[in-house]
Coordinates of C-alpha atoms in Angstrom, one line a residue:
M224 CA 0.0 0.0 0.0
N225 CA 1.1 3.5 -0.8
V226 CA -0.3 6.8 0.7
I227 CA 0.0 10.2 -0.9
I228 CA -0.5 12.8 1.9
V229 CA -1.6 16.3 0.7
N230 CA -1.0 19.1 3.2
D231 CA -0.6 22.8 2.6
Y232 CA 2.6 23.0 4.6
G233 CA 5.7 20.8 4.7
M234 CA 6.2 21.8 8.3
V235 CA 3.9 21.8 11.4
N236 CA 2.0 25.1 11.4
G237 CA -1.0 24.1 13.6
G238 CA -3.3 21.2 14.6
A239 CA -4.2 19.9 11.2
G240 CA -0.5 20.1 10.0
K241 CA 0.7 18.3 13.1
V242 CA -1.7 15.5 12.6
A243 CA -1.0 15.2 8.8
L244 CA 2.8 15.2 9.1
E245 CA 3.2 13.2 12.3
S246 CA 0.8 10.5 11.0
A247 CA 2.7 10.5 7.7
V248 CA 5.9 9.7 9.5
A249 CA 4.3 7.0 11.6
L250 CA 2.7 5.5 8.5
T251 CA 6.2 4.8 7.0
G252 CA 6.5 1.8 9.4
H253 CA 3.2 0.3 8.1
V254 CA 2.9 0.9 4.4
D255 CA 5.3 0.5 1.4
N256 CA 5.6 4.2 0.6
V257 CA 4.4 7.6 2.0
H258 CA 4.6 10.6 -0.3
V259 CA 4.0 14.0 1.2
F260 CA 3.0 16.8 -1.3
A261 CA 3.0 20.3 0.1
C262 CA 3.1 23.7 -1.6
I263 CA 4.2 26.0 1.3
G264 CA 7.5 26.2 3.1
E265 CA 10.3 23.7 3.7
A266 CA 10.1 20.1 4.8
A267 CA 10.1 19.3 8.5
K268 CA 13.2 17.5 9.8
M269 CA 11.1 14.5 10.8
L270 CA 10.0 14.1 7.2
K271 CA 13.5 14.2 5.9
Q272 CA 14.6 11.5 8.4
A273 CA 11.7 9.0 7.9
P274 CA 12.2 5.8 5.9
N275 CA 10.1 5.1 2.9
M276 CA 9.2 8.8 2.7
H277 CA 9.1 10.8 -0.5
L278 CA 8.7 14.5 -0.7
S279 CA 7.3 16.9 -3.3
L280 CA 7.5 20.5 -2.1
L281 CA 6.8 23.5 -4.2
H282 CA 8.3 26.1 -1.7
Q283 CA 5.5 28.6 -2.2
S284 CA 4.2 31.1 0.3
K285 CA 0.9 31.2 2.0
V286 CA -1.7 32.9 -0.2
T287 CA -2.1 35.7 2.2
D288 CA 1.6 36.4 2.3
Q289 CA 1.9 36.7 -1.5
P290 CA 1.5 39.9 -3.5
F291 CA -2.1 40.6 -4.3
S292 CA -1.6 40.3 -8.0
K293 CA -0.3 36.7 -7.6
S294 CA -2.6 35.6 -4.7
V295 CA -5.9 36.8 -6.2
G296 CA -5.7 34.2 -8.9
G297 CA -3.3 31.6 -7.6
G298 CA -5.2 31.3 -4.3
L299 CA -8.3 30.4 -6.3
W300 CA -6.7 27.7 -8.4
N301 CA -3.1 26.8 -8.1
K302 CA -1.7 26.2 -11.5
E303 CA 1.6 25.0 -10.4
V304 CA 0.0 22.4 -8.1
E305 CA -2.2 21.4 -11.1
A306 CA 0.9 20.9 -13.2
E307 CA 3.1 19.1 -10.6
F308 CA 0.7 16.7 -8.9
P309 CA 0.2 14.5 -12.0
K310 CA 4.0 13.8 -11.8
V311 CA 3.4 12.4 -8.3
L312 CA 0.6 10.2 -9.5
D313 CA 2.7 8.9 -12.4
Q314 CA 4.8 7.1 -9.8
Y315 CA 2.0 5.0 -8.3
D316 CA -0.8 2.7 -9.3
P317 CA -4.4 3.6 -8.2
K318 CA -5.0 -0.1 -7.4
D319 CA -2.8 0.2 -4.3
T320 CA -2.4 3.9 -3.6
I321 CA -4.6 6.3 -1.6
V322 CA -4.6 10.1 -1.9
H323 CA -5.3 11.5 1.5
V324 CA -6.0 15.2 1.8
H325 CA -5.6 17.1 5.0
S326 CA -5.4 20.8 4.1
W327 CA -5.6 22.9 0.9
R328 CA -7.0 26.3 1.7
D329 CA -3.8 28.2 2.5
G330 CA -2.3 27.7 -0.9
T331 CA -2.7 24.3 -2.5
T332 CA -6.3 24.7 -3.6
L333 CA -8.1 21.7 -5.0
S334 CA -6.6 22.2 -8.5
F335 CA -5.0 18.7 -8.2
I336 CA -8.3 16.9 -7.7
P337 CA -9.6 16.6 -11.3
E338 CA -6.6 14.6 -12.3
V339 CA -7.0 12.3 -9.2
L340 CA -10.6 11.7 -10.1
R341 CA -9.7 11.2 -13.8
R342 CA -7.2 8.5 -13.0
R343 CA -9.6 7.0 -10.4
F344 CA -7.2 7.1 -7.5
P345 CA -9.0 6.3 -4.2
L346 CA -9.5 9.6 -2.4
V347 CA -9.9 10.4 1.3
F348 CA -10.3 13.7 3.0
T349 CA -9.9 14.4 6.7
A350 CA -12.3 17.2 7.9
H351 CA -10.2 19.2 10.3
D352 CA -12.6 22.1 9.7
Y353 CA -15.7 22.9 7.7
G354 CA -14.0 23.9 4.4
L355 CA -16.0 21.3 2.5
A356 CA -19.2 23.2 3.3
C357 CA -18.5 26.7 4.3
P358 CA -16.6 29.2 2.1
I359 CA -14.6 30.5 5.1
A360 CA -14.5 27.0 6.7
G361 CA -15.8 27.8 10.1
F362 CA -19.5 28.6 10.0
F363 CA -18.6 31.6 12.1
D364 CA -19.5 35.3 11.7
H365 CA -16.4 37.2 12.6
R366 CA -18.3 40.5 12.7
T367 CA -20.8 39.4 15.4
N368 CA -18.6 36.7 16.9
T369 CA -21.5 34.2 16.6
I370 CA -22.1 30.9 14.9
C371 CA -23.4 31.4 11.4
E372 CA -26.7 29.7 10.7
H373 CA -26.7 30.2 7.0
K374 CA -26.3 27.2 4.6
G375 CA -23.0 27.3 3.0
M376 CA -23.1 29.0 -0.5
S377 CA -26.8 29.8 -0.2
G378 CA -28.1 33.2 -1.1
P379 CA -28.0 34.5 2.5
C380 CA -24.5 33.1 2.9
L381 CA -23.3 34.8 -0.3
R382 CA -24.8 38.2 0.7
A383 CA -23.4 38.1 4.3
N384 CA -20.1 39.6 5.0
C385 CA -19.0 37.3 7.8
T386 CA -15.3 38.1 7.5
N387 CA -13.7 40.9 9.5
T388 CA -12.6 42.7 6.4
S389 CA -14.4 43.9 3.2
I390 CA -17.1 42.1 1.3
V391 CA -14.6 41.8 -1.5
K392 CA -12.7 39.2 0.5
K393 CA -15.9 37.3 1.3
S394 CA -16.6 37.3 -2.5
W395 CA -13.1 35.9 -3.2
F396 CA -13.7 33.1 -0.6
S397 CA -17.1 32.3 -2.2
L398 CA -15.6 32.2 -5.7
R399 CA -12.9 29.8 -4.6
H400 CA -15.5 27.6 -3.0
R401 CA -17.5 27.6 -6.2
L402 CA -14.4 26.4 -8.1
Q403 CA -14.0 23.7 -5.5
T404 CA -17.5 22.5 -5.9
H405 CA -18.0 23.0 -9.7
K406 CA -14.5 22.4 -11.1
A407 CA -12.9 20.1 -8.5
L408 CA -16.3 18.4 -7.9
I409 CA -15.7 18.3 -4.1
P410 CA -17.6 17.2 -2.1
A411 CA -20.0 15.8 -4.7
E412 CA -17.4 13.2 -5.9
L413 CA -15.9 12.6 -2.5
R414 CA -16.7 9.0 -1.4
H415 CA -14.6 8.7 1.8
L416 CA -14.4 11.3 4.5
I417 CA -12.6 11.0 7.9
V418 CA -14.3 13.0 10.7
V419 CA -12.7 13.8 14.1
S420 CA -16.0 14.1 16.0
Q421 CA -19.6 13.3 15.7
M422 CA -20.5 17.0 15.7
S423 CA -18.4 17.6 12.6
E424 CA -20.0 14.7 10.8
E425 CA -23.5 16.0 11.7
I426 CA -22.6 19.5 10.4
L427 CA -21.0 18.2 7.2
R428 CA -23.5 15.5 6.3
P429 CA -26.0 17.7 4.5
Y430 CA -23.3 18.8 2.1
L431 CA -22.1 15.3 1.2
N432 CA -23.1 12.9 -1.5
D433 CA -25.5 10.2 -0.2
Q434 CA -22.8 7.6 -1.2
T435 CA -20.1 9.3 0.9
K436 CA -18.9 7.1 3.7
T437 CA -17.7 8.7 6.9
Y438 CA -15.2 7.2 9.3
F439 CA -14.6 8.4 12.9
V440 CA -10.8 8.7 13.4
P441 CA -10.0 11.1 16.3
N442 CA -6.8 13.0 16.0
P443 CA -3.9 11.6 17.9
I444 CA -3.1 13.2 21.3
S445 CA 0.6 13.8 21.9
V446 CA 0.9 13.1 25.6
E447 CA 2.9 10.6 27.6
K448 CA 1.5 9.0 30.6
G449 CA 2.7 10.6 33.8
P450 CA 1.4 11.0 37.3
R451 CA -2.2 12.3 37.6
I452 CA -2.4 16.0 38.2
E453 CA -3.7 16.4 41.8
A454 CA -6.0 19.1 40.6
E455 CA -8.0 19.1 43.9
K456 CA -4.9 20.7 45.6
N457 CA -4.6 23.5 43.0
Q458 CA -6.5 26.8 42.8
T459 CA -5.7 28.3 39.4
Y460 CA -7.9 27.9 36.3
A461 CA -6.3 27.8 32.9
F462 CA -7.2 28.9 29.4
V463 CA -5.0 27.4 26.6
G464 CA -5.2 28.6 23.0
R465 CA -5.3 31.5 20.6
F466 CA -6.5 34.7 22.1
S467 CA -9.1 35.3 19.3
P468 CA -12.9 36.0 19.5
E469 CA -14.0 32.5 18.4
K470 CA -12.0 30.9 21.2
G471 CA -13.8 32.9 23.9
P472 CA -10.8 34.2 26.1
L473 CA -12.7 37.3 27.2
L474 CA -15.6 35.3 28.5
A475 CA -13.1 33.2 30.6
A476 CA -11.6 36.5 31.9
R477 CA -14.9 37.9 32.9
A478 CA -16.0 34.7 34.6
A479 CA -12.7 34.4 36.5
H480 CA -13.0 38.0 37.7
E481 CA -16.6 37.6 38.8
T482 CA -15.9 34.4 40.8
G483 CA -12.5 35.7 42.2
V484 CA -10.6 32.7 41.1
P485 CA -7.0 32.9 39.8
I486 CA -6.6 32.2 36.1
I487 CA -3.6 31.8 33.7
F488 CA -3.9 32.4 30.0
I489 CA -1.4 30.4 27.9
G490 CA -1.2 31.6 24.3
T491 CA -1.2 34.7 22.2
G492 CA -3.5 36.5 19.8
P493 CA -5.2 39.7 18.9
L494 CA -7.2 39.9 22.1
A495 CA -4.2 39.8 24.4
T496 CA -4.5 43.4 25.4
E497 CA -8.2 43.1 26.2
I498 CA -7.8 40.3 28.8
R499 CA -6.2 42.2 31.7
P500 CA -8.7 45.1 31.8
L501 CA -11.4 42.5 32.3
C502 CA -9.4 40.4 34.8
P503 CA -6.6 42.5 36.3
E504 CA -5.4 39.6 38.4
A505 CA -5.0 37.3 35.4
E506 CA -1.6 35.8 34.6
L507 CA -0.7 36.1 30.9
A508 CA 2.0 33.4 30.3
G509 CA 2.2 34.1 26.5
W510 CA 3.0 31.4 24.0
R511 CA 4.8 28.4 25.4
K512 CA 6.3 25.2 24.0
P513 CA 4.2 22.1 24.5
E514 CA 6.3 20.8 27.4
E515 CA 6.1 24.2 29.1
V516 CA 2.3 24.1 28.7
R517 CA 2.1 20.7 30.4
Q518 CA 4.3 21.9 33.2
L519 CA 2.1 25.0 33.8
L520 CA -1.1 22.8 33.7
T521 CA 0.2 20.6 36.6
K522 CA -0.6 23.6 38.8
A523 CA -4.1 24.1 37.4
R524 CA -7.4 23.2 39.1
A525 CA -9.4 23.0 35.8
L526 CA -9.2 23.9 32.2
I527 CA -11.8 26.4 30.8
F528 CA -12.6 25.8 27.2
P529 CA -15.1 28.6 26.2
S530 CA -15.0 28.5 22.4
V531 CA -18.0 30.0 20.8
W532 CA -17.7 28.3 17.4
Y533 CA -18.0 24.7 16.1
E534 CA -14.7 23.5 17.4
A535 CA -14.2 20.2 15.5
Q536 CA -12.5 18.3 18.3
G537 CA -10.7 20.5 20.8
M538 CA -7.6 18.3 21.5
V539 CA -6.6 20.2 24.5
V540 CA -9.6 18.8 26.4
D541 CA -8.5 15.3 25.6
E542 CA -5.0 16.2 26.8
A543 CA -6.5 17.5 30.0
A544 CA -8.2 14.2 30.6
A545 CA -5.0 12.3 29.9
N546 CA -3.3 14.3 32.7
G547 CA -6.2 14.2 35.1
L548 CA -7.1 17.9 34.7
P549 CA -10.9 18.6 34.8
A550 CA -12.4 20.7 32.0
I551 CA -15.3 23.1 31.7
V552 CA -16.4 23.3 28.1
S553 CA -18.8 25.2 25.9
N554 CA -21.6 23.3 24.4
A555 CA -20.9 24.7 20.9
T556 CA -17.9 22.5 20.6
A557 CA -17.2 18.9 19.9
A558 CA -15.2 18.9 23.2
V559 CA -18.5 18.0 24.8
E560 CA -17.9 14.5 23.3
A561 CA -14.6 14.3 25.3
V562 CA -16.4 15.3 28.5
D563 CA -19.0 12.7 27.9
R564 CA -16.4 10.1 27.1
Y565 CA -14.0 10.7 30.0
R566 CA -16.5 12.2 32.5
H567 CA -13.8 14.7 33.6
G568 CA -15.8 17.9 33.6
S569 CA -18.9 19.8 32.9
V570 CA -20.6 21.7 30.1
F571 CA -22.0 25.2 30.0
E572 CA -24.1 27.2 27.4
S573 CA -21.8 28.8 24.9
G574 CA -21.3 32.5 25.4
N575 CA -23.3 32.5 28.7
L576 CA -21.4 34.2 31.4
D577 CA -23.7 33.2 34.2
A578 CA -23.6 29.6 33.1
L579 CA -19.8 29.6 33.1
V580 CA -19.7 31.3 36.5
R581 CA -22.0 28.6 37.9
R582 CA -19.7 25.8 36.6
I583 CA -16.7 27.5 38.2
K584 CA -18.4 27.8 41.5
E585 CA -19.3 24.1 41.4
C586 CA -15.6 23.4 41.1
E587 CA -14.9 25.1 44.4
H588 CA -15.5 21.7 46.1
D589 CA -12.4 19.6 46.2
E590 CA -14.3 16.4 46.1
V591 CA -15.9 17.4 42.8
I592 CA -12.5 18.2 41.2
Q593 CA -11.0 15.0 42.6
T594 CA -13.8 12.9 41.1
F595 CA -13.4 14.6 37.7
S596 CA -9.6 14.2 37.8
H597 CA -9.6 10.5 38.6
A598 CA -12.4 9.8 36.1
G599 CA -10.6 11.6 33.2
Y600 CA -7.2 10.1 34.0
E601 CA -8.5 6.5 34.3
S602 CA -10.9 6.7 31.4
Y603 CA -8.4 8.1 29.0
W604 CA -5.6 5.6 29.6
K605 CA -8.0 2.7 29.3
Q606 CA -8.2 3.6 25.5
P607 CA -5.8 6.4 24.8
H608 CA -6.1 8.4 21.6
D609 CA -2.4 8.0 20.9
M610 CA -0.6 7.6 17.6
D611 CA -0.7 3.8 17.8
N612 CA -4.6 3.8 18.1
H613 CA -4.8 6.6 15.4
L614 CA -2.8 4.5 13.0
R615 CA -4.8 1.4 13.7
H616 CA -8.0 3.2 12.9
L617 CA -6.4 4.9 9.9
L618 CA -5.1 1.7 8.4
E619 CA -8.5 0.1 8.8
V620 CA -10.0 3.0 6.8
Y621 CA -7.4 2.7 4.1
E622 CA -8.1 -1.1 3.7
K623 CA -11.8 -0.4 3.3
V624 CA -11.2 2.4 0.8
L625 CA -8.9 0.3 -1.3
A626 CA -11.4 -2.6 -1.2
N627 CA -14.3 -0.3 -2.3
P628 CA -12.9 3.0 -3.7
N629 CA -16.1 4.2 -5.3

C-alpha cells in the first residue's frame, strides 16, 4: 500500500498540519511508501529522516503572504500544483495507492483533484474544519462573533459579509469555494471522509453525497502517561489557545474575575491586550512550548474551554483528561464529546457568562474536582487516543477504501 498525503505545509504550522505530518511519519512503518505533497515552506526535519518517505514541495508562500496580483488568482486555483501533482501520480498505481487530503485552503487549492478523479485514485479527506461546506471554513460570523446559521453558499450566505474585512474578501472566498464544488467536484465526488468528531460529521453530512462514507478517526493526542495532576490541591484555572474571538478568552476572563478565582492564560493572539482590563489579576503566560504548557497545567485546578464556534475536536480537552485535569467546556464545541467520554468535567451554554460562573463555583468543592480528575485520567488511559490507536483506525479506513474506492 502507498499513501500520498496532501497538506498545505511541509512543516507543522498548527493542529491539522501536526496530525498530517506526524501521522505521515508514523505510517512509514506500516505501508510501502508515503509521499508528502506540500506547496508551502520547507520540509520538517522529521519528514527528511523518515524511511520510505518521498517529498514533493513547491516552496511557495501562504496565499495571504503573496503579492495581491499573484494571490488573487493563484489562491483560487493553483496552476503549479495542477501541473506538478500528476507527476506524483505517475509514480503510483491507483490499485494500491490512496490520496489522503488534510489541508488545501492556504495555498494548494483543489486544483489537483480533477486529475486524481480522472485517474480513479482512491481519495480520502480528513475534515479538520468545515471547508467542504463553508466558504470561510468555520460557520462563524467574525463581525458578530457568533455561529453562522446560513447554509454554505446559499443566497443569504453569499450576501453576508462574515469576514472581519471587506465584502470583496468574502466574495473571493465564495468564488474559490465555487471552483471547489464545480471544477474540482468536491464534495460531490468525494466518497470517503474521515471526521474527528460526531459533531463535525453532523454539520457536514447535509453537504455530502449520499454515497459518501464517513469514518470516525479522532486526532492523535501527543501526551505521555505521567502522574495524575492532583487538581484538587490547586486553585488556578487555565485557558490554553489562541486569544481570538471564536476561542472565547474574554468570557473566561470575565468569569474568573466575577468568581474571584486565579486564572492563567497560555497563548497569544489579537485579544491579548483586552484580557487584563477584564481580569486585572489574570496571569498572561504568553506562547509556550508544549512541554512548558504541560508543566504549567500541573498547577491548574481546571481547564476552561469557552470556544463559541463549532470546534471540530478541541484536542486540549482530551489532553487534559490524559493528565487528570478537569475541564469546563462550551456546548458549541465537539469537546462536549470528550467530557461525555471521559467524565472529567462539565458543560455550559456557549457565550453565557452566568452559566460559566455557575460551573466554576461548582468546582470550588475539592471532592468534585478530585472525582473529575480521577475519572478523566483513568478513562483516557483505558483507551488512549495516541498515535498507535490513530494508525490502527487509519489503516482500517485505508483497507476499506482500497477494497471499495467508489
